[in-house]
Amino acid sequence: MAEIRRTVVVKLDVTDSDAALLDETIDEYLWACNYVVDDAWQDDYKPTSKSKLHDRTYGDVREQTRLQANLVQSARNRAAEAIKGVVARWQNGKKASQPQFTTPSIRYDKRSATFHNDHVSLSTVDGRIDAEYVLPPEGGNPQTTYLRNGDYEVTGATLQHRDSTDTFFLHIGTKAEVESEIPDEGDTEHSTVLGVDLGIEQLAVTSTGMFWSGGYLNHRRREYERVRGDLQRVGTESAHRTLERIGDRETRWVEDYLHRISKAIVDEAVAHNCDTIAFEELTDIRERLPGAKKFHAWAFRRLYDYVAYKADAKGIETTQVDPAYTSQRCSKCGTTLEENRQSQARFCCQKCGYEVNADYNAAKNIGFRLLRAGQKSPHGGATRHLALKSGTLNVNGGYSPADQ
Ligand SMILES: [Zn+2]
């Protein structure tokens, strides 16, 4: 089992009166941190143990602030860590002065805060306040992905007040226990990449020859646009509400579909022992793909995020590579010619005669691009291989059949 930790940053929606309460809480919390450090600085031999610092300061801080017990302990822990840091520097012969706490932030744990799917309840100097998370309108982003996923457990959070914009942010720590799917013994020399090509006719094609048609998505999008056109022509308030409802439902359908494809792509990577999944760069993908709509750019981005998230949970990295010439290069002999791309669907190498589905050829090139990029593999200086249907290809074009 391996443990994965992710920090999710969310903006909080707080009323003016709650914001004032949070500011007061931050002030008293920082005062408490500084009080503990001041107390420790009374001694030549600085105490660093939490229990010693607790005995010396807890009563005073409780008396002089309105902080709840858990926040007093949190302030003391933060002070203890800072004192330890200074002492460690001294022990290494380095200079360090008394820590000062000025950054407006508070560390909350699961006793001083309660984390919900869409809001948090925070302890303040005057009871608790509820603050909604400000999340992007659609689901599937990292915030909702980690916060609403049952596999990820919230461990705590740091509240920050950004003075520049007068806004509050919560840096929420999450963790998950995952089964490591990557063999980490005896196979350190091997690092395998799965290439993925995205498109309109074929939504996704892998270097191992798996195809997911874009037909379903394109059909749904056209249907939705037809209904939307009709309702817009009606133009009434109720037609507008119907339109919004259908739009939300449509988005959920599409997201659900993309979730299923992303799962299949990650399964494919696991099945081929891949430790990296390579996509083409998504920026400007609309300009590169004839006929791509805003919808496609959105769907590609969403699919990429889903894959990255699911792959992460399996210990697989997801990355984007420069897409230049991946559709014109022959994945067999390496020749790059504009004429190689015969049509939207067909690739035929003018040099070696290799004839293959154009998206499949591109998927292999995308994976190959990563091998060539010489990016450090997660396994150190390992040789990279590209996962193919029935074997792997190394960076020099050497093919090894699958040994199973
Ligand atoms: Zn060729």
XYZ file of C-alpha atoms and ligand atoms in Angstrom:
405
model
C 0.000 0.000 0.000
C 1.155 3.500 -0.741
C -0.152 6.757 0.577
C -0.972 9.647 -1.705
C -1.409 13.150 -0.319
C -2.977 16.023 -2.198
C -3.647 19.581 -1.152
C -6.703 21.228 -2.597
C -6.992 25.015 -2.541
C -10.504 26.396 -2.383
C -11.747 29.917 -2.025
C -14.327 30.463 0.700
C -17.533 32.402 0.380
C -17.856 34.306 3.661
C -20.190 37.072 4.742
C -18.690 40.354 5.959
C -19.502 39.596 9.573
C -17.969 36.118 9.333
C -14.906 37.598 7.624
C -14.500 39.974 10.563
C -14.755 37.014 12.955
C -12.146 35.060 11.005
C -9.821 38.083 11.073
C -10.180 38.348 14.848
C -9.560 34.621 15.159
C -6.414 34.858 13.023
C -5.153 37.780 15.144
C -5.622 35.887 18.400
C -4.173 32.703 16.901
C -1.021 34.521 15.761
C -0.823 36.188 19.157
C -0.946 32.694 20.725
C 1.836 31.374 18.458
C 4.029 34.361 19.338
C 3.208 34.038 23.032
C 4.444 30.432 23.111
C 7.672 31.381 21.325
C 8.213 34.389 23.630
C 7.778 32.124 26.607
C 10.301 29.620 25.253
C 12.756 32.471 24.610
C 12.801 33.256 28.333
C 15.051 30.237 28.751
C 18.598 29.832 27.504
C 17.835 26.225 26.733
C 14.768 26.538 24.479
C 12.085 23.956 25.214
C 10.808 22.230 22.059
C 8.587 19.493 23.414
C 4.884 20.068 22.856
C 3.929 18.839 26.297
C 6.434 21.091 28.027
C 5.281 24.104 26.026
C 1.700 23.107 26.761
C 2.297 23.038 30.516
C 3.972 26.424 30.391
C 1.513 28.329 28.204
C -1.870 26.633 27.793
C -3.557 28.219 30.799
C -2.318 31.725 29.958
C -3.370 31.515 26.322
C -6.810 30.205 27.221
C -7.196 33.033 29.691
C -6.010 35.816 27.396
C -7.687 34.756 24.148
C -11.122 33.558 23.118
C -9.648 30.651 21.148
C -11.139 27.189 21.512
C -8.892 24.567 23.104
C -8.119 22.922 19.743
C -6.907 26.158 18.216
C -4.761 26.887 21.284
C -3.136 23.479 20.771
C -2.738 24.126 17.059
C -0.969 27.443 17.779
C 1.282 25.742 20.314
C 2.173 22.973 17.805
C 3.006 25.536 15.170
C 5.208 27.413 17.642
C 6.876 24.165 18.719
C 7.770 23.333 15.111
C 9.226 26.799 14.567
C 11.301 26.557 17.759
C 12.558 23.115 16.722
C 13.561 24.557 13.354
C 15.619 27.287 14.994
C 17.274 24.877 17.429
C 18.142 22.539 14.554
C 19.802 25.405 12.678
C 21.804 26.333 15.773
C 22.910 22.727 16.149
C 24.171 22.851 12.551
C 26.166 25.973 13.338
C 23.820 28.278 11.472
C 22.265 31.546 12.537
C 18.581 31.860 13.335
C 16.550 34.342 15.315
C 13.367 34.110 17.319
C 10.437 33.108 15.060
C 7.747 35.728 14.468
C 4.271 34.802 13.293
C 2.790 37.440 11.012
C 1.329 35.563 8.034
C -2.437 35.631 8.458
C -3.199 31.919 8.611
C -4.558 29.266 10.947
C -3.991 25.545 10.931
C -7.235 23.647 11.497
C -7.571 19.967 12.280
C -10.653 17.769 12.227
C -11.635 18.866 15.720
C -11.465 22.611 15.068
C -13.061 22.290 11.627
C -15.634 20.023 10.005
C -15.202 19.385 6.297
C -18.271 18.816 4.157
C -18.639 18.237 0.412
C -19.395 21.844 -0.364
C -18.646 23.795 2.778
C -16.574 23.879 5.923
C -17.443 24.681 9.507
C -14.638 26.585 11.251
C -14.061 27.313 14.907
C -13.680 31.054 15.613
C -13.315 33.263 18.675
C -17.105 33.359 18.785
C -18.456 29.898 18.031
C -18.396 28.316 14.602
C -19.068 29.747 11.173
C -20.023 27.933 7.980
C -18.298 28.915 4.761
C -19.239 27.594 1.324
C -16.523 26.493 -1.065
C -16.363 28.546 -4.240
C -15.968 25.787 -6.821
C -15.911 25.913 -10.599
C -19.442 25.418 -11.979
C -18.793 22.001 -13.475
C -17.662 19.007 -11.500
C -14.590 16.988 -12.280
C -11.998 19.610 -11.382
C -9.281 18.744 -8.849
C -11.183 20.424 -6.030
C -14.363 18.418 -6.373
C -12.446 15.343 -7.427
C -10.465 15.069 -4.217
C -13.066 16.548 -1.887
C -15.974 14.424 -3.058
C -14.127 11.203 -3.627
C -14.713 8.642 -0.924
C -11.152 7.316 -1.304
C -9.646 10.622 -0.209
C -9.821 11.505 3.435
C -9.476 15.111 4.571
C -6.637 15.405 7.088
C -6.896 19.090 7.983
C -6.572 22.522 6.432
C -4.803 25.837 6.624
C -6.951 28.939 6.430
C -5.280 31.863 4.707
C -6.369 35.442 4.435
C -5.017 37.004 1.255
C -4.743 40.675 2.072
C -4.264 41.721 -1.548
C -7.726 40.562 -2.554
C -9.266 40.440 0.917
C -10.327 36.844 0.383
C -10.097 33.682 2.438
C -8.652 30.470 1.059
C -8.569 27.037 2.556
C -5.672 24.716 1.709
C -7.265 21.364 2.409
C -5.002 18.371 2.952
C -6.305 15.018 1.700
C -4.859 11.555 1.639
C -5.679 8.176 0.134
C -4.305 4.704 0.558
C -3.721 3.072 -2.800
C -2.596 -0.311 -3.960
C 0.614 0.178 -5.858
C 0.033 -1.339 -9.299
C 3.547 -0.718 -10.507
C 5.978 -3.536 -9.805
C 8.712 -1.836 -7.830
C 11.060 -4.785 -7.465
C 13.305 -6.297 -10.065
C 11.969 -4.145 -12.833
C 13.656 -0.828 -12.187
C 15.160 -0.794 -15.677
C 11.785 -0.727 -17.298
C 9.570 2.287 -17.708
C 6.650 2.142 -20.100
C 4.628 4.887 -21.725
C 1.073 4.705 -23.063
C 0.460 7.236 -25.850
C -3.051 8.664 -26.300
C -4.316 10.609 -29.317
C -7.471 12.712 -29.014
C -9.768 13.547 -31.863
C -13.287 14.189 -33.033
C -14.124 11.057 -35.025
C -12.104 8.909 -32.643
C -12.328 10.543 -29.250
C -9.307 8.663 -27.914
C -6.914 6.113 -29.376
C -4.048 4.519 -27.459
C -0.655 3.340 -28.700
C -1.824 -0.139 -27.739
C -4.574 0.088 -30.330
C -7.667 0.776 -28.204
C -10.223 3.041 -29.897
C -13.066 5.048 -28.382
C -15.326 6.582 -30.977
C -16.383 10.189 -30.669
C -19.716 9.312 -32.261
C -21.721 9.177 -29.082
C -20.499 12.569 -27.862
C -20.935 14.210 -31.256
C -24.444 12.823 -31.508
C -25.408 14.069 -28.052
C -23.938 17.468 -28.732
C -25.920 17.848 -31.979
C -29.133 16.674 -30.291
C -28.617 19.142 -27.489
C -27.933 21.964 -29.912
C -31.100 21.113 -31.840
C -33.230 21.188 -28.676
C -31.510 24.351 -27.553
C -32.265 25.999 -30.891
C -35.946 25.084 -30.549
C -36.191 26.341 -26.985
C -34.342 29.549 -27.783
C -36.844 30.214 -30.545
C -39.662 29.763 -28.018
C -37.852 32.296 -25.867
C -40.128 32.158 -22.818
C -38.979 32.161 -19.218
C -40.051 28.536 -18.830
C -38.270 27.543 -22.046
C -35.154 29.165 -20.600
C -35.459 27.112 -17.403
C -36.035 23.929 -19.395
C -32.944 24.762 -21.414
C -30.822 25.150 -18.292
C -32.121 21.881 -16.893
C -31.392 19.993 -20.107
C -27.975 21.635 -20.233
C -27.108 20.411 -16.742
C -28.363 16.923 -17.530
C -26.447 16.888 -20.787
C -23.245 17.910 -18.990
C -23.682 15.113 -16.477
C -24.229 12.544 -19.238
C -21.137 13.648 -21.070
C -19.077 13.715 -17.890
C -20.271 10.272 -17.006
C -19.259 9.010 -20.437
C -15.841 10.672 -20.156
C -15.396 9.097 -16.731
C -15.945 5.657 -18.229
C -13.460 6.242 -21.038
C -10.879 7.643 -18.620
C -11.235 4.530 -16.492
C -10.722 2.320 -19.549
C -7.594 4.270 -20.547
C -6.118 3.892 -17.077
C -7.041 0.186 -17.063
C -5.217 -0.128 -20.367
C -2.146 1.563 -18.866
C -2.254 -0.787 -15.871
C -2.684 -3.833 -18.120
C 0.480 -2.859 -20.018
C 2.460 -2.003 -16.872
C 2.758 1.623 -17.946
C 3.989 4.192 -15.465
C 3.230 7.180 -17.681
C 0.328 8.171 -19.919
C 1.211 10.745 -22.573
C -1.333 13.040 -24.215
C -0.679 15.740 -26.738
C -0.531 19.293 -25.428
C -4.136 20.416 -24.933
C -3.474 24.130 -25.299
C -4.621 25.296 -28.746
C -5.927 21.837 -29.602
C -8.944 23.496 -31.226
C -6.717 25.286 -33.703
C -4.974 22.049 -34.632
C -8.051 19.888 -35.117
C -10.233 20.763 -38.081
C -13.873 20.864 -37.030
C -13.178 20.965 -33.291
C -15.711 22.979 -31.353
C -15.373 24.631 -27.985
C -17.243 21.593 -26.725
C -14.428 19.280 -27.865
C -11.737 21.356 -26.184
C -13.795 21.199 -23.005
C -14.334 17.425 -23.327
C -10.619 16.771 -24.000
C -9.598 18.825 -20.986
C -12.143 17.015 -18.848
C -11.034 13.599 -20.110
C -7.400 14.482 -19.430
C -8.213 15.584 -15.882
C -10.175 12.398 -15.209
C -7.363 10.229 -16.536
C -4.748 12.163 -14.544
C -6.760 11.772 -11.393
C -7.501 8.057 -11.804
C -3.942 7.324 -12.949
C -2.559 9.158 -9.954
C -4.435 6.816 -7.651
C -2.628 3.907 -9.361
C 0.762 5.561 -9.112
C 0.810 6.369 -12.839
C 1.940 9.755 -14.110
C 0.019 11.676 -16.773
C 1.694 14.235 -18.959
C 1.312 16.285 -22.147
C 3.835 16.386 -24.984
C 4.516 18.681 -27.921
C 2.157 17.504 -30.695
C 4.165 18.911 -33.614
C 4.156 16.487 -36.594
C 2.672 13.614 -34.589
C 0.079 13.229 -37.355
C 2.617 13.354 -40.218
C 5.377 11.220 -38.779
C 5.501 7.524 -39.600
C 5.496 5.645 -36.327
C 7.258 2.753 -38.038
C 10.224 4.305 -39.880
C 10.221 7.814 -38.419
C 9.846 9.659 -41.734
C 7.896 12.899 -41.421
C 6.076 13.941 -44.579
C 2.946 16.001 -45.020
C 1.706 13.554 -47.668
C 1.888 10.704 -45.171
C -1.415 11.844 -43.770
C -3.692 10.686 -46.553
C -6.994 11.687 -45.041
C -8.637 12.288 -41.721
C -8.612 8.561 -41.005
C -5.825 7.098 -43.140
C -2.073 7.245 -42.720
C 0.214 5.857 -45.394
C 3.975 6.329 -45.199
C 5.354 7.489 -48.553
C 8.717 5.988 -47.712
C 8.133 2.590 -46.148
C 4.545 2.033 -47.180
C 3.284 1.537 -43.631
C -0.483 1.955 -43.835
C -2.509 2.348 -40.686
C -5.288 4.278 -38.985
C -4.101 7.891 -38.706
C -5.111 8.338 -35.053
C -3.417 5.122 -34.016
C -0.248 6.269 -35.763
C -0.508 9.608 -33.920
C -1.036 7.906 -30.552
C 2.189 5.957 -31.036
C 4.027 9.144 -32.026
C 2.751 10.946 -28.943
C 4.094 8.202 -26.710
C 7.315 8.091 -28.730
C 7.690 11.859 -28.356
C 7.868 11.375 -24.610
C 10.551 8.685 -24.970
C 12.561 11.065 -27.119
C 11.990 14.016 -24.811
C 14.288 12.239 -22.388
C 12.192 13.357 -19.482
C 13.278 11.666 -16.359
C 11.227 8.575 -15.786
C 9.631 8.084 -12.384
C 11.967 5.137 -11.923
C 15.155 7.142 -12.157
C 17.431 6.558 -15.116
C 15.349 3.731 -16.540
C 15.039 3.019 -20.243
C 11.709 4.128 -21.582
C 9.522 1.951 -23.698
C 6.359 2.648 -25.570
C 3.481 0.272 -24.965
C 2.164 -1.235 -28.210
C -0.523 -3.762 -28.947
C 1.690 -6.807 -28.490
C 4.980 -5.570 -27.123
C 7.060 -2.474 -26.524
C 9.266 -0.153 -28.544
C 12.335 1.538 -27.105
C 13.656 4.972 -27.934
C 15.930 3.635 -30.678
C 13.035 1.906 -32.395
C 13.902 -1.532 -31.000
C 10.832 -3.706 -30.675
C 10.372 -6.307 -27.966
C 7.410 -8.635 -28.086
C 5.381 -8.962 -24.906
C 6.782 -11.798 -22.833
C 3.508 -13.032 -21.426
Zn 7.406 4.808 -42.747
